[in-house]
Protein backbone atom coordinates (compact mmCIF):
# COMPACT_ATOMS: atom_id res chain seq x y z
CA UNK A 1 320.36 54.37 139.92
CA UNK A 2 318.19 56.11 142.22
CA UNK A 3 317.77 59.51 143.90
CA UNK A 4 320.33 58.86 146.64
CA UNK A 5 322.72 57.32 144.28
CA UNK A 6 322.35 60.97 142.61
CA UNK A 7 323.10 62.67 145.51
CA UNK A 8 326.22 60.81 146.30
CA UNK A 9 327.31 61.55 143.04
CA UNK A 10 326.67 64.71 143.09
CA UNK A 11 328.50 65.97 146.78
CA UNK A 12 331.91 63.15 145.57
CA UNK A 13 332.30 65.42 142.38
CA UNK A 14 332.13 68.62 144.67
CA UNK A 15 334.83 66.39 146.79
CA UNK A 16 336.40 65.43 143.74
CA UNK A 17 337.14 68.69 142.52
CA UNK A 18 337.13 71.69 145.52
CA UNK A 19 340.36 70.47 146.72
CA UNK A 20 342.31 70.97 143.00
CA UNK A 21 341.03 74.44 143.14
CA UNK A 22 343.23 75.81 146.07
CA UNK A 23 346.56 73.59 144.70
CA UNK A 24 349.65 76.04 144.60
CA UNK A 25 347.90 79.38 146.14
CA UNK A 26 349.01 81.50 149.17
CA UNK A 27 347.13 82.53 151.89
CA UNK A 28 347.00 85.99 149.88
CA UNK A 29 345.29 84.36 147.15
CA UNK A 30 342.60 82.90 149.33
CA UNK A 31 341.74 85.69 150.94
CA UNK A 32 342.03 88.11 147.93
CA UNK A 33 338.27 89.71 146.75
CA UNK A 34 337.95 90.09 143.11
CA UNK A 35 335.76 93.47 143.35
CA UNK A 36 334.91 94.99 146.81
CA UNK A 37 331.69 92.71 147.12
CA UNK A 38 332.93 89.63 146.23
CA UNK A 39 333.79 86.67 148.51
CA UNK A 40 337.42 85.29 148.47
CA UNK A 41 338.46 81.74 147.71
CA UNK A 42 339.00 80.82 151.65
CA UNK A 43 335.08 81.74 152.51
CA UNK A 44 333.52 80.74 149.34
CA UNK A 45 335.58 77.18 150.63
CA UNK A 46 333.97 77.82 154.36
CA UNK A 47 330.32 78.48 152.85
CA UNK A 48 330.67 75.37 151.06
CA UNK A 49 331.55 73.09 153.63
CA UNK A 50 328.92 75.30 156.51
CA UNK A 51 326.46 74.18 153.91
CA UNK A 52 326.90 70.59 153.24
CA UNK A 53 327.70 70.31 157.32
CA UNK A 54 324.63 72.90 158.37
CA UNK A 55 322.01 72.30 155.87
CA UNK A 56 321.61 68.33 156.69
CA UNK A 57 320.33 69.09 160.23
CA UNK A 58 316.98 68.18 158.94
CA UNK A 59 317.67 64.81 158.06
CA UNK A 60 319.81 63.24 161.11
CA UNK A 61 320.93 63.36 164.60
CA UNK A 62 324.51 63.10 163.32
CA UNK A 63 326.11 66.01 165.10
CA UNK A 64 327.75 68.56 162.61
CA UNK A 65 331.80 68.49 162.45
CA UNK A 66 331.50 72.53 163.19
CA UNK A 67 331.00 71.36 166.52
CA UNK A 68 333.70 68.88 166.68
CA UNK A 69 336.53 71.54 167.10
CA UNK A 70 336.24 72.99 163.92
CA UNK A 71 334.51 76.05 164.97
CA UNK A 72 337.00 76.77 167.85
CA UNK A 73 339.55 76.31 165.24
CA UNK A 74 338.57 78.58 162.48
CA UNK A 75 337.72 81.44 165.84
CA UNK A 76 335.64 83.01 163.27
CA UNK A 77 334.35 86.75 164.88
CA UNK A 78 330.30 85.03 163.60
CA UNK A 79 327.95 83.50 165.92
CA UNK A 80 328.33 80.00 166.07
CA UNK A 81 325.70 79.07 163.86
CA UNK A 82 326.21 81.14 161.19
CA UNK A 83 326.99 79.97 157.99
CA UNK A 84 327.57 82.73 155.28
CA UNK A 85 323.74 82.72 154.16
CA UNK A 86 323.10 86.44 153.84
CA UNK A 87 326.52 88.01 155.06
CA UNK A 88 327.30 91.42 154.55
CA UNK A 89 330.23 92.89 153.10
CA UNK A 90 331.56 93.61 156.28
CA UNK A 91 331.02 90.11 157.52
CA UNK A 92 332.62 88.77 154.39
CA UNK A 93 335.87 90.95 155.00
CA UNK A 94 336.36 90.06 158.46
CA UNK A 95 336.63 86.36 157.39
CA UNK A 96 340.17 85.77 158.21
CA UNK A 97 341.45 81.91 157.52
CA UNK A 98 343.94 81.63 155.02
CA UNK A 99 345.57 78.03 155.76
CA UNK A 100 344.67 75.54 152.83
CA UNK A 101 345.06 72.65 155.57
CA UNK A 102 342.47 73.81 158.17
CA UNK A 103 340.36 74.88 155.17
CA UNK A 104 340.04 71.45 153.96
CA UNK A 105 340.17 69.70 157.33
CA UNK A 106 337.19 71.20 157.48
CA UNK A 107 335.58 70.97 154.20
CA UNK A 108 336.94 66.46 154.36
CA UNK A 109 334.85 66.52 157.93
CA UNK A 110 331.48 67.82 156.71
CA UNK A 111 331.59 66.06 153.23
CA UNK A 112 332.86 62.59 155.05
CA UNK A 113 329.53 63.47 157.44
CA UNK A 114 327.09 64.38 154.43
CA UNK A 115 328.57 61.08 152.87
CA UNK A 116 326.75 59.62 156.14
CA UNK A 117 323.76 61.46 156.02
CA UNK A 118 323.15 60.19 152.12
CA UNK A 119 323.39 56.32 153.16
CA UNK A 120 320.95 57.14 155.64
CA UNK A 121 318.63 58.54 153.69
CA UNK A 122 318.49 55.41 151.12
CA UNK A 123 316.20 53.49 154.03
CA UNK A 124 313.71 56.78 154.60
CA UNK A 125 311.28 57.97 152.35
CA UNK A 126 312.56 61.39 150.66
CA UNK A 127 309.09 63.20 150.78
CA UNK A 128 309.02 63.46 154.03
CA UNK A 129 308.87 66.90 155.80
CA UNK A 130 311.34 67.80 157.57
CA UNK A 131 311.36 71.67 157.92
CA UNK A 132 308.02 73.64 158.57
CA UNK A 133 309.59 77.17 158.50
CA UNK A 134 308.97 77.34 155.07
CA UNK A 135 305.86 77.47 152.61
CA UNK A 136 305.61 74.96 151.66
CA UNK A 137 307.10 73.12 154.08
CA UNK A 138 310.26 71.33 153.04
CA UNK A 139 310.72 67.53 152.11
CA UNK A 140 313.70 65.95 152.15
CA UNK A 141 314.41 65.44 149.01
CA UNK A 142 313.84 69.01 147.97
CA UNK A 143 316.15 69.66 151.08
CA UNK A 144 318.95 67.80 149.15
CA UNK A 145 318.11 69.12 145.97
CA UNK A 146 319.24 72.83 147.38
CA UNK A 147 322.45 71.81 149.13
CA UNK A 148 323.80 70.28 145.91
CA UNK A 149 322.29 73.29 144.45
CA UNK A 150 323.87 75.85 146.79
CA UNK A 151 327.41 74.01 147.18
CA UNK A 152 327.44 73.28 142.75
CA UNK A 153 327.14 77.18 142.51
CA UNK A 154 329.69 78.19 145.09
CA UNK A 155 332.04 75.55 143.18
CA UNK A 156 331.41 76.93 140.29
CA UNK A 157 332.33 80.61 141.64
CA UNK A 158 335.37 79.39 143.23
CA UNK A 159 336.61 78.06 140.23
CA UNK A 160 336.05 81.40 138.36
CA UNK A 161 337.84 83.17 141.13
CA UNK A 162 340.62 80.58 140.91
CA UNK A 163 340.90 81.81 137.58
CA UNK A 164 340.57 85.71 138.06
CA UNK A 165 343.90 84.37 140.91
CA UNK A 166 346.16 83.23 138.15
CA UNK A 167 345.74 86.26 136.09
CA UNK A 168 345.70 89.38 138.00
């Protein structure tokens, strides 16, 4: 197994197991906030796929799914770019898209393109740069490394709000 192999393995388990996690709720439920400054079901869903769809720029010229239709269809009131990172509360609570289906439309689109991305990578060499607005400047591997990072912790919140859903 090698680093790629990882990866892959990694994003199909977020595939695997995001979808179970909205099974059976409302459009209520997805939009409910556990606390005044925490981030519903439906946008922690959003933030995951923006991520895995955004976040891979670096590596490709595959165009994101956001701008396949996506982004008209979600008619978000964000610039179209944005993708959570640093939000405020007020951004948060004007998030607005409670329907499961477009939810996951969305979320199956960026995965199926990060799926693309991966297999790409497994013919390029990982420590390559490919962002230079950071110090250090980022490599692709370490780019990788914090997308499963960042979409792993956003999992793991929506599954704790899933279960703060079922018992309130």
């Amino acid at each position: 197994m090698n680093a790629i192999d990882l990866m892959q393995d990694c994003f199909v388990r977020v595939s695997d197991t995001l979808p179970h996690l909205l099974d059976g709720l409302s459009g209520d439920d997805l939009l409910w906030r556990p606390g005044p400054k925490a981030n519903p079901m439906a946008w922690l869903v959003w933030h995951i796929s923006r991520c895995e769809d955004s976040e891979l720029d670096a590596l490709t010229d595959i165009p994101q799914a956001w701008g396949q239709g996506w982004q008209q269809k979600f008619a978000l009131p964000y610039p179209p770019e944005d993708g959570g990172y640093g939000q405020t509360n007020e951004q948060v609570a004007a998030f607005n898209v409670s329907d499961p289906d477009l939810l996951l439309g969305y979320f199956y689109a960026a995965s199926a393109r990060a799926a693309k991305v991966l297999e790409q990578e497994r013919a390029k060499d990982l420590d390559r740069i490919v962002d230079t607005n950071w110090n250090p400047p980022v490599k692709a591997g370490t780019r990788l490394v914090s997308v499963a990072n960042d979409i792993t912790q956003h999992l793991g919140a929506l599954g704790y709000v899933r279960g703060l859903v079922e018992t309130r």
